[in-house]
């Protein structure tokens, strides 16, 4: 499954490679959105693809998010495998009706007759001083919608395999890419076509004293906190959920049972965020193993700040994660 | 300059083949028969909330019969006549309106998708479906339908603009029946003819007398062929009227007059077409009675079929959410199948 050679790539390059391979492998795959063609995307994720596959396979759409999602739904109905880009996850909102009323529901409302193998890619999250509305993390909105899957990779080699799996998947998948990681992480990425299964959480660092649970852009923050904690003799397990829907509850409960203490980290606002779901599942499934309440480290109950000077107060960092760790360790 | 409203009936013109004219009439009469029976079933508690289309048969059937076999219709909730004309079995349609799972999966080969409840959301989807036909080399045309009120929605504009930019083979039928539930057209928009909006997208707009089956059918044929030739989408506005309430839960006497309704009843598309057929000696009392007899028989048979559908089971709720059940659906499915709720499984 995994090809032999590996090169060091960043997240943008890894995703670009996945799209390239998907376009080459399956004629039904189409890549479209605002500015993805000639420009190659505002983050250059689709760079070079239009030149290679032509304007029929990789194309720019009018500036209309609901139209893009509606187009993707219709194309999938007709047997294509669309991969749509929404330029920023905070711009998904005009398309929510298409997502909530249709993309997630068509299979169910047609009793399995109309399945929609659509992938929607969208950059999300903060940490790079973007303007207003460009740093939102709407994953909980999506995860709360039946019928769609939500995948958030945290590294280039995972992103490539997960995106290819998402494109092969028969259901709609939202593939959220942390903007902070686009050029901020580099890793060895195997060459060639490979997929990684959706719906599995993975332990990225072992530890016995407490568990940190998060995804996407928060994985490196959790690892940073774990490294600091290790210097103080505290061994912290770090879990990357990777797929929010379907959630790998088995792994989640297993790791919490091992350490008895859990901190959930996410950069969306706290109330009703996906971390609340994680905390609730832990309470339902592993309360007997808990030695402290589950603590959330999240954004504040306010819009993501458009003022870059104070952004770092909103977006969880290692310091806040360490404070939360202290709370669960000293409870 | 006002657009010309295309009309043939009541002027003594007979611009189509006799066989086609009879097919139009039969399909319209059959649809009306269904609509009347559906209202009765609803009142007997044997149908859920139902959206009647009475008065709009020419618009719906005219477009449906103008399509080729491989073409698709993407309907909204008032397009039962269109679905029937496209070959959706009556019992499936009854089950659909009973909100029975068996009516939500259309039989293979019916080139129509389930009716849309949210307004205008089908418009960009129809464009995608049309483009898929082009990618796959199948060249199917998509006809999608919306009411006058629906044209105020953002998705209508996004969809038409997309279709124009991509030269998508789509026919956008606007059934302008004068009301968005209770809000009259002039409180909905400031344009006199919705077809005028086509110019804003750079596509043709056509206005037809929507109660004139000849006009709808002939214009629909033209624009379907235009789309098939790769010349892009058309906005087809059919001026019509819904003689019945918005749905079985609506009371139109609160927002429109009996005089207005009577005036439109006189323009009933079925009566107008029947008159034209009779004048040409193609139809009469005997033919009508024979047709009604056939329809009565067919309907009784189809209702019986619908009644035979087994009661839905609770675990059906969590089926078909995904191609394969995820762990959360699986656990709920097990519980429901055992006659329990999911909390009882822990």
XYZ file of C-alpha atoms in Angstrom:
677
model
C 0.000 0.000 0.000
C 2.694 2.482 0.976
C 5.313 3.171 -1.651
C 8.971 2.814 -0.709
C 10.593 6.191 -1.174
C 9.813 9.221 0.943
C 10.672 12.891 0.636
C 10.278 15.751 3.062
C 7.205 17.797 2.127
C 5.059 20.402 3.813
C 1.284 20.069 4.169
C 0.550 22.103 1.029
C 2.844 19.933 -1.090
C 1.463 16.709 0.364
C -2.142 17.684 -0.343
C -1.200 18.867 -3.833
C 0.396 15.488 -4.462
C -2.711 13.671 -3.254
C -4.922 15.720 -5.598
C -2.528 15.090 -8.467
C -2.625 11.332 -7.862
C -6.412 11.281 -7.521
C -6.868 13.214 -10.775
C -4.478 10.874 -12.555
C -6.084 7.733 -11.209
C -9.782 8.429 -11.673
C -11.311 10.424 -14.521
C -14.370 11.121 -12.428
C -12.367 13.261 -10.007
C -12.793 17.028 -10.515
C -11.128 19.806 -8.550
C -12.885 23.175 -8.410
C -13.535 26.240 -6.314
C -12.599 29.906 -6.217
C -9.125 30.643 -7.623
C -8.028 27.000 -7.676
C -7.343 26.927 -11.426
C -5.045 29.479 -12.939
C -3.848 30.874 -9.610
C -3.418 27.460 -8.036
C -5.365 28.451 -4.925
C -4.682 31.281 -2.495
C -2.462 28.857 -0.540
C -1.128 27.234 -3.756
C -2.565 23.868 -2.763
C -3.816 23.262 -6.313
C -0.770 24.717 -8.050
C 0.021 23.190 -11.411
C -3.034 20.951 -11.505
C -4.977 22.919 -14.103
C -1.949 23.052 -16.377
C -1.614 19.286 -16.080
C -5.247 18.192 -16.262
C -6.911 21.013 -18.168
C -9.747 23.392 -17.458
C -12.306 20.630 -17.614
C -10.901 18.736 -14.629
C -9.546 21.629 -12.545
C -11.569 24.815 -12.782
C -12.440 28.123 -11.215
C -16.038 28.762 -10.248
C -17.922 31.999 -9.781
C -17.569 33.429 -6.277
C -20.519 31.705 -4.620
C -20.092 29.087 -1.916
C -23.630 27.740 -1.977
C -23.317 27.371 -5.724
C -20.049 25.458 -5.299
C -21.589 23.018 -2.829
C -24.748 22.650 -4.922
C -22.666 22.026 -8.024
C -20.651 19.388 -6.169
C -23.833 17.640 -5.048
C -25.259 17.548 -8.564
C -21.989 16.341 -10.060
C -21.811 13.536 -7.511
C -25.426 12.594 -8.236
C -24.466 12.260 -11.863
C -21.578 9.900 -11.101
C -18.610 12.251 -10.732
C -16.273 12.523 -7.723
C -15.978 16.231 -7.007
C -13.316 17.698 -4.739
C -14.473 21.227 -4.000
C -12.387 23.849 -2.261
C -13.909 26.488 -0.021
C -11.269 29.162 0.277
C -11.544 29.455 4.080
C -13.677 27.335 6.401
C -15.208 30.578 7.705
C -16.664 31.021 4.223
C -18.629 27.793 4.462
C -21.487 29.640 6.120
C -23.220 30.800 2.906
C -23.247 27.135 1.868
C -24.638 25.728 5.111
C -28.083 25.073 3.620
C -26.546 22.944 0.891
C -24.442 21.135 3.489
C -27.039 20.627 6.212
C -30.147 20.187 4.066
C -28.628 18.192 1.248
C -25.015 17.059 1.290
C -25.436 15.270 4.591
C -28.969 14.129 3.936
C -29.322 12.922 0.362
C -28.350 9.329 1.039
C -30.796 9.140 3.908
C -33.644 10.988 2.198
C -33.353 8.683 -0.787
C -32.972 5.516 1.294
C -29.506 4.864 -0.059
C -30.425 5.573 -3.681
C -28.406 8.786 -4.046
C -24.999 8.667 -2.366
C -22.755 11.692 -2.631
C -19.007 10.989 -2.806
C -18.075 14.650 -2.396
C -14.925 15.958 -0.728
C -14.911 19.539 0.495
C -11.484 20.886 1.369
C -11.239 24.024 3.463
C -8.404 25.682 5.354
C -9.360 26.480 8.947
C -7.996 27.821 12.178
C -5.754 30.613 13.332
C -2.214 31.316 14.251
C -1.121 33.165 11.127
C -2.726 36.602 11.606
C -5.399 36.315 8.965
C -8.144 38.959 8.551
C -11.621 38.698 10.120
C -13.559 35.482 9.418
C -10.488 33.734 8.020
C -9.567 31.815 11.183
C -12.820 30.135 12.144
C -12.952 26.481 13.172
C -16.452 25.303 12.261
C -15.775 21.589 12.671
C -18.440 21.182 15.377
C -21.110 22.581 13.015
C -20.105 19.988 10.467
C -19.732 17.153 12.969
C -23.239 17.937 14.212
C -24.645 17.273 10.740
C -25.686 13.680 10.118
C -24.409 12.075 6.952
C -21.075 13.797 6.565
C -17.624 12.811 7.732
C -15.078 15.207 9.158
C -11.348 14.646 8.771
C -8.640 16.989 10.078
C -5.069 15.891 9.406
C -2.119 17.071 11.462
C 0.855 16.125 9.320
C 1.814 15.911 5.629
C 2.101 12.129 5.365
C -1.187 11.610 7.173
C -2.879 14.311 5.080
C -1.906 12.666 1.806
C -3.222 9.234 2.735
C -6.334 10.556 4.420
C -7.247 12.803 1.507
C -6.908 9.940 -0.950
C -9.117 7.825 1.319
C -11.628 10.688 1.528
C -11.799 10.891 -2.279
C -12.350 7.123 -2.495
C -15.042 7.277 0.200
C -18.669 6.886 -0.895
C -19.871 9.565 1.533
C -19.312 13.314 1.730
C -16.134 14.173 3.612
C -15.073 17.546 4.953
C -11.317 17.754 4.920
C -10.174 20.646 7.070
C -6.609 21.820 6.744
C -5.038 23.894 9.518
C -3.659 27.043 7.918
C -0.935 27.182 10.565
C 0.346 23.806 9.411
C 0.347 24.486 5.651
C 3.968 25.567 5.611
C 4.602 25.102 9.313
C 5.062 21.344 9.339
C 7.338 19.219 7.191
C 7.630 15.485 7.257
C 8.689 12.522 5.204
C 5.904 11.652 2.807
C 5.925 8.372 0.915
C 5.795 8.614 -2.866
C 2.978 7.099 -4.850
C -0.629 6.339 -4.082
C -1.620 5.202 -0.600
C -4.644 5.607 1.619
C -4.998 5.775 5.388
C -8.245 4.611 6.969
C -10.782 7.210 8.092
C -12.323 6.864 11.522
C -9.228 5.952 13.533
C -7.605 7.996 16.250
C -3.891 7.530 16.770
C -1.545 7.874 19.675
C 1.258 10.201 18.602
C 3.118 10.120 21.925
C 2.952 7.591 24.725
C 2.601 8.561 28.371
C 1.062 7.253 31.575
C 0.155 10.296 33.686
C -2.424 12.111 31.579
C -3.867 12.155 28.065
C -4.075 15.128 25.743
C -6.705 14.787 23.027
C -6.970 17.056 20.015
C -6.655 17.270 16.246
C -5.299 19.308 13.369
C -3.413 22.427 14.360
C -3.589 21.529 18.045
C -1.480 18.394 17.720
C 1.792 20.295 17.579
C 0.631 22.451 20.507
C -0.116 19.317 22.539
C 3.261 17.792 21.629
C 5.023 20.971 22.684
C 3.238 20.870 26.046
C 4.070 17.179 26.437
C 7.748 17.865 25.792
C 7.791 20.555 28.483
C 5.907 18.289 30.915
C 8.404 15.486 30.272
C 11.194 17.713 31.560
C 9.304 17.868 34.848
C 8.949 14.100 34.894
C 5.334 14.006 33.736
C 4.696 11.591 30.901
C 1.792 12.743 28.776
C 0.023 10.672 26.157
C -0.977 12.650 23.049
C -3.871 11.492 20.893
C -4.635 12.850 17.432
C -8.304 12.170 16.656
C -7.766 12.797 12.921
C -11.375 11.856 12.098
C -14.090 13.533 14.174
C -16.896 11.716 12.362
C -17.030 8.746 12.558
C -15.380 9.025 15.929
C -13.029 6.296 17.127
C -14.579 6.037 20.566
C -12.873 2.723 21.348
C -9.382 4.199 21.105
C -10.491 7.333 22.926
C -11.840 5.426 25.932
C -8.891 3.043 25.931
C -6.311 5.805 26.245
C -8.278 7.635 28.904
C -8.643 4.453 30.924
C -4.848 4.070 30.822
C -4.078 7.481 32.297
C -7.263 8.388 34.176
C -6.808 12.052 33.359
C -7.729 13.862 30.159
C -7.449 17.317 28.629
C -9.197 18.096 25.357
C -7.694 20.796 23.163
C -9.436 22.590 20.295
C -9.278 26.037 18.852
C -12.964 26.665 18.213
C -14.976 28.472 20.857
C -15.503 26.380 23.978
C -19.298 26.090 24.265
C -20.703 23.318 22.123
C -17.315 22.735 20.531
C -16.176 19.284 19.532
C -14.176 19.036 22.763
C -17.463 19.045 24.639
C -18.438 15.920 22.716
C -15.166 14.253 23.646
C -15.574 15.155 27.314
C -19.121 13.808 27.289
C -18.098 10.535 25.674
C -15.361 10.086 28.254
C -17.839 10.782 31.051
C -20.304 8.271 29.606
C -17.801 5.553 28.835
C -14.898 5.844 31.242
C -16.072 7.671 34.355
C -14.907 4.803 36.598
C -11.358 5.304 35.390
C -11.236 9.057 35.786
C -9.217 10.514 38.619
C -10.036 14.121 37.700
C -12.703 15.952 35.692
C -12.020 16.243 31.985
C -10.746 19.747 31.251
C -11.181 21.625 27.998
C -8.653 24.032 26.567
C -10.404 25.947 23.818
C -11.072 29.319 22.263
C -13.158 31.789 24.212
C -16.904 32.176 23.700
C -16.365 35.015 21.292
C -15.570 35.345 17.611
C -11.974 34.583 16.747
C -10.177 37.924 17.232
C -9.267 39.751 14.049
C -6.608 41.695 15.973
C -3.365 39.840 15.392
C -1.675 41.291 18.493
C -3.995 39.395 20.849
C -4.779 36.351 18.719
C -2.393 34.188 20.769
C -4.607 34.706 23.813
C -7.537 33.082 21.993
C -5.856 30.213 20.260
C -4.746 27.543 22.769
C -0.982 27.319 23.223
C 1.334 25.051 25.176
C 1.188 27.290 28.255
C -2.568 26.946 28.549
C -2.388 23.230 27.905
C 0.213 22.886 30.677
C -2.038 24.821 33.082
C -4.882 22.439 32.292
C -2.568 19.472 32.763
C -1.607 20.801 36.175
C -5.301 20.985 37.048
C -6.027 17.388 36.166
C -2.796 16.132 37.764
C -3.354 17.905 41.086
C -7.110 17.403 41.393
C -40.335 46.368 -23.695
C -42.563 43.631 -22.386
C -41.698 40.079 -23.371
C -44.149 38.332 -25.658
C -46.279 35.699 -23.907
C -46.398 32.647 -26.145
C -49.915 31.230 -26.516
C -51.783 28.992 -29.002
C -54.961 27.805 -27.304
C -58.165 29.838 -27.493
C -56.894 31.229 -30.788
C -57.906 28.120 -32.643
C -54.318 27.143 -33.389
C -53.285 23.507 -33.343
C -49.517 23.586 -33.800
C -48.580 20.040 -32.770
C -49.213 16.483 -33.873
C -52.504 14.934 -32.850
C -50.775 12.056 -31.080
C -48.667 14.457 -29.046
C -51.706 16.522 -28.173
C -53.565 13.456 -26.946
C -50.549 12.324 -24.935
C -50.392 15.744 -23.283
C -54.074 15.624 -22.447
C -53.983 12.116 -21.025
C -50.947 12.887 -18.858
C -52.516 16.111 -17.582
C -55.843 14.475 -16.865
C -54.111 11.617 -15.085
C -52.145 14.073 -12.963
C -55.313 15.997 -12.056
C -56.997 12.744 -11.138
C -54.092 11.939 -8.834
C -54.192 15.412 -7.281
C -57.918 15.166 -6.513
C -57.520 11.701 -5.056
C -54.479 12.741 -3.038
C -56.484 15.510 -1.384
C -59.173 12.975 -0.480
C -56.592 10.577 0.922
C -55.092 13.385 2.972
C -58.488 14.191 4.459
C -58.936 10.536 5.346
C -55.624 10.594 7.180
C -54.065 8.306 4.568
C -51.541 10.855 3.336
C -49.333 13.316 5.197
C -49.178 17.010 4.403
C -49.605 17.265 0.639
C -48.836 20.082 -1.813
C -51.451 20.126 -4.580
C -50.575 21.348 -8.076
C -54.087 21.689 -9.512
C -54.042 24.290 -12.276
C -50.361 23.816 -13.056
C -50.651 20.586 -15.050
C -49.826 22.143 -18.401
C -46.615 23.710 -17.083
C -45.410 20.526 -15.443
C -46.545 17.956 -17.968
C -45.611 20.170 -20.911
C -42.000 20.279 -19.778
C -41.855 16.645 -18.662
C -43.057 15.360 -22.046
C -40.633 17.610 -23.906
C -37.723 15.695 -22.383
C -35.967 12.716 -23.871
C -35.643 9.351 -22.171
C -32.218 9.948 -20.672
C -32.989 13.469 -19.411
C -33.603 14.214 -15.742
C -36.120 16.228 -13.782
C -35.088 17.862 -10.518
C -38.382 18.872 -8.954
C -39.560 20.849 -5.946
C -42.375 19.591 -3.735
C -45.201 20.832 -5.995
C -44.066 18.852 -9.031
C -46.000 15.630 -8.567
C -47.490 16.013 -12.049
C -44.018 16.244 -13.491
C -42.932 13.115 -11.632
C -45.967 11.169 -12.796
C -45.384 12.245 -16.380
C -41.768 11.074 -16.058
C -42.936 7.620 -15.071
C -42.782 7.598 -11.287
C -45.316 4.912 -10.252
C -48.363 6.270 -8.435
C -47.836 3.992 -5.463
C -44.295 5.311 -5.007
C -45.624 8.864 -5.101
C -48.315 8.002 -2.543
C -45.681 6.456 -0.298
C -43.520 9.537 -0.745
C -46.356 11.735 0.502
C -46.997 9.301 3.313
C -43.364 9.898 4.323
C -42.932 6.153 4.035
C -39.334 4.995 3.449
C -40.429 2.920 0.454
C -41.496 6.111 -1.308
C -38.182 7.850 -0.752
C -36.148 5.501 -2.861
C -37.278 5.959 -6.452
C -37.230 2.897 -8.677
C -34.170 2.451 -10.886
C -34.714 3.990 -14.272
C -36.940 6.838 -13.137
C -34.963 9.829 -14.316
C -36.070 12.108 -11.506
C -34.804 12.759 -8.010
C -36.772 13.164 -4.799
C -38.623 16.486 -4.539
C -36.843 19.250 -2.670
C -38.367 20.868 0.407
C -35.990 23.821 1.016
C -36.590 26.527 -1.564
C -34.264 26.961 -4.560
C -31.592 24.616 -3.229
C -32.175 22.265 -6.149
C -31.097 24.885 -8.669
C -27.285 24.640 -8.313
C -27.609 20.870 -7.875
C -29.451 20.606 -11.175
C -26.549 22.449 -12.788
C -24.089 19.931 -11.330
C -26.169 17.007 -12.520
C -26.332 18.516 -16.008
C -22.559 18.967 -16.124
C -22.053 15.390 -14.942
C -23.936 14.246 -18.038
C -21.544 16.225 -20.179
C -18.461 14.840 -18.416
C -19.724 11.316 -18.819
C -20.513 11.812 -22.470
C -24.180 10.996 -21.863
C -25.447 14.413 -22.891
C -28.527 14.365 -20.717
C -30.507 17.557 -20.184
C -31.854 18.510 -16.766
C -35.169 20.270 -16.253
C -35.610 21.800 -12.840
C -38.583 23.650 -11.493
C -39.175 26.448 -9.038
C -41.998 28.808 -8.095
C -42.047 32.594 -8.376
C -41.218 33.014 -4.690
C -38.241 30.704 -5.019
C -36.597 33.080 -7.448
C -35.931 35.441 -4.525
C -33.525 32.950 -2.957
C -29.769 33.265 -3.317
C -29.427 29.725 -4.643
C -31.609 30.624 -7.610
C -29.186 33.363 -8.602
C -26.053 31.351 -7.883
C -27.402 28.401 -9.827
C -28.428 30.403 -12.880
C -25.115 32.203 -12.924
C -23.203 28.919 -12.676
C -25.294 27.395 -15.432
C -24.651 30.377 -17.670
C -20.895 30.428 -17.030
C -20.571 26.679 -17.670
C -23.119 26.508 -20.531
C -24.882 23.811 -18.554
C -27.669 21.938 -20.379
C -30.450 22.960 -17.994
C -34.003 24.179 -18.437
C -35.077 26.312 -15.492
C -38.860 26.197 -15.357
C -40.390 28.926 -13.209
C -43.989 28.131 -12.449
C -45.117 31.634 -11.735
C -48.347 30.916 -9.906
C -48.564 34.374 -8.415
C -47.984 33.532 -4.778
C -45.236 32.426 -2.411
C -47.715 30.789 -0.042
C -49.560 34.060 0.733
C -47.164 36.698 -0.556
C -48.178 37.951 -4.001
C -45.620 38.348 -6.746
C -45.524 42.144 -6.509
C -44.420 41.911 -2.855
C -41.763 39.410 -3.861
C -40.010 41.286 -6.649
C -40.131 44.449 -8.671
C -39.806 42.867 -12.107
C -42.969 42.204 -14.062
C -41.715 39.076 -15.791
C -39.272 36.731 -14.094
C -37.926 35.725 -17.490
C -36.433 39.207 -17.759
C -33.938 38.185 -15.113
C -32.368 35.808 -17.636
C -30.679 38.756 -19.285
C -28.819 39.427 -16.047
C -27.156 36.042 -16.370
C -26.574 36.269 -20.087
C -29.012 33.505 -20.992
C -32.313 33.500 -22.886
C -35.581 33.970 -21.032
C -38.932 32.899 -22.469
C -42.480 33.550 -21.221
C -45.295 31.167 -22.001
C -48.932 30.977 -21.045
C -48.442 28.291 -18.426
C -52.030 27.092 -18.770
C -51.540 26.444 -22.472
C -50.126 22.952 -22.865
C -49.182 23.583 -26.510
C -47.184 26.669 -25.628
C -45.327 25.060 -22.736
C -44.625 21.857 -24.622
C -43.413 23.511 -27.820
C -41.199 26.046 -26.079
C -39.837 23.413 -23.716
C -38.942 21.251 -26.718
C -37.065 24.131 -28.279
C -35.061 24.962 -25.185
C -34.362 21.316 -24.385
C -32.937 20.880 -27.886
C -30.983 24.075 -27.497
C -29.452 22.736 -24.276
C -28.730 19.398 -25.940
C -26.893 21.122 -28.762
C -24.548 22.628 -26.166
C -25.970 26.133 -26.409
C -26.629 26.387 -22.691
C -29.449 26.985 -20.256
C -32.783 28.783 -20.635
C -35.126 30.361 -18.130
C -38.675 29.348 -19.044
C -41.376 31.266 -17.208
C -44.828 29.689 -17.224
C -47.613 32.050 -16.143
C -50.055 29.934 -14.177
C -52.056 29.669 -10.976
C -52.477 27.114 -8.244
C -56.193 26.570 -7.873
C -55.781 24.742 -4.559
C -54.083 25.742 -1.297
C -50.283 25.868 -0.891
C -50.501 22.659 1.098
C -53.268 20.786 2.836
C -52.465 22.907 5.910
C -53.021 26.221 4.142
C -56.111 28.462 3.866
C -55.919 30.590 0.711
C -59.118 32.503 1.557
C -56.980 34.578 3.918
C -54.911 36.041 1.114
C -56.817 35.847 -2.169
C -60.325 36.468 -3.441
C -62.895 34.076 -4.749
C -63.224 36.256 -7.852
C -59.555 35.840 -8.635
C -59.793 32.091 -8.175
C -62.892 31.901 -10.396
C -61.173 33.907 -13.116
C -58.311 31.438 -13.150
C -60.632 28.451 -12.941
C -62.013 29.606 -16.282
C -58.473 29.288 -17.658
C -58.076 25.728 -16.392
C -55.360 24.190 -18.581
C -57.189 20.874 -18.845
C -60.455 22.407 -20.003
C -58.664 24.574 -22.548
C -56.784 21.674 -24.067
C -59.865 19.463 -24.040
C -61.814 22.129 -25.939
C -59.111 22.256 -28.602
C -59.134 18.469 -28.909
C -62.915 18.396 -29.144
C -62.984 21.071 -31.810
C -60.669 18.891 -33.845
C -62.812 15.838 -33.238
C -60.131 14.076 -31.233
C -61.944 13.914 -27.930
C -65.444 13.701 -26.515
C -67.602 12.561 -23.622
C -67.054 8.884 -24.357
C -63.283 9.157 -24.555
C -63.284 11.145 -21.341
C -65.407 8.582 -19.541
C -63.232 5.751 -20.754
C -60.112 7.569 -19.587
C -61.602 8.300 -16.170
C -62.558 4.648 -15.836
C -58.985 3.632 -16.602
C -57.628 6.131 -14.133
C -60.016 5.012 -11.413
C -58.901 1.432 -11.885
C -55.233 2.322 -11.982
C -55.492 4.449 -8.874
C -57.302 1.775 -6.877
C -54.622 -0.718 -7.888
C -51.811 1.644 -6.943
C -53.338 2.597 -3.581
C -53.653 -1.079 -2.789
C -49.971 -1.509 -3.670
C -49.021 1.409 -1.448
C -51.108 -0.003 1.399
C -49.175 -3.242 1.171
C -45.876 -1.585 2.028
C -44.816 -2.877 5.421
C -44.787 -0.482 8.354
C -41.418 1.204 8.797
C -39.355 -0.130 11.673
C -37.524 2.108 14.171
C -34.059 0.953 13.127
C -34.703 2.366 9.648
C -34.021 5.775 11.179
C -30.309 5.130 11.357
C -29.972 3.213 8.089
C -28.535 4.893 4.983
C -27.001 7.784 6.865
C -23.680 6.570 5.457
C -22.831 3.948 2.851
C -21.652 1.822 5.783
C -22.909 2.389 9.292
C -20.453 4.103 11.585
C -20.055 2.905 15.179
C -22.701 5.329 16.465
C -25.359 4.284 13.930
C -24.494 0.629 14.494
C -25.038 0.843 18.237
C -28.332 2.696 17.793
C -29.449 0.221 15.127
C -28.808 -2.737 17.420
C -30.749 -1.108 20.214
C -33.713 -0.150 18.053
C -33.838 -3.564 16.448
C -34.110 -5.108 19.898
C -36.996 -2.753 20.657
C -34.822 -0.709 22.998
C -33.403 2.767 23.069
C -29.676 3.189 22.761
C -29.215 4.195 26.423
C -30.449 0.781 27.491
C -27.523 -0.953 25.817
C -24.866 0.390 28.180
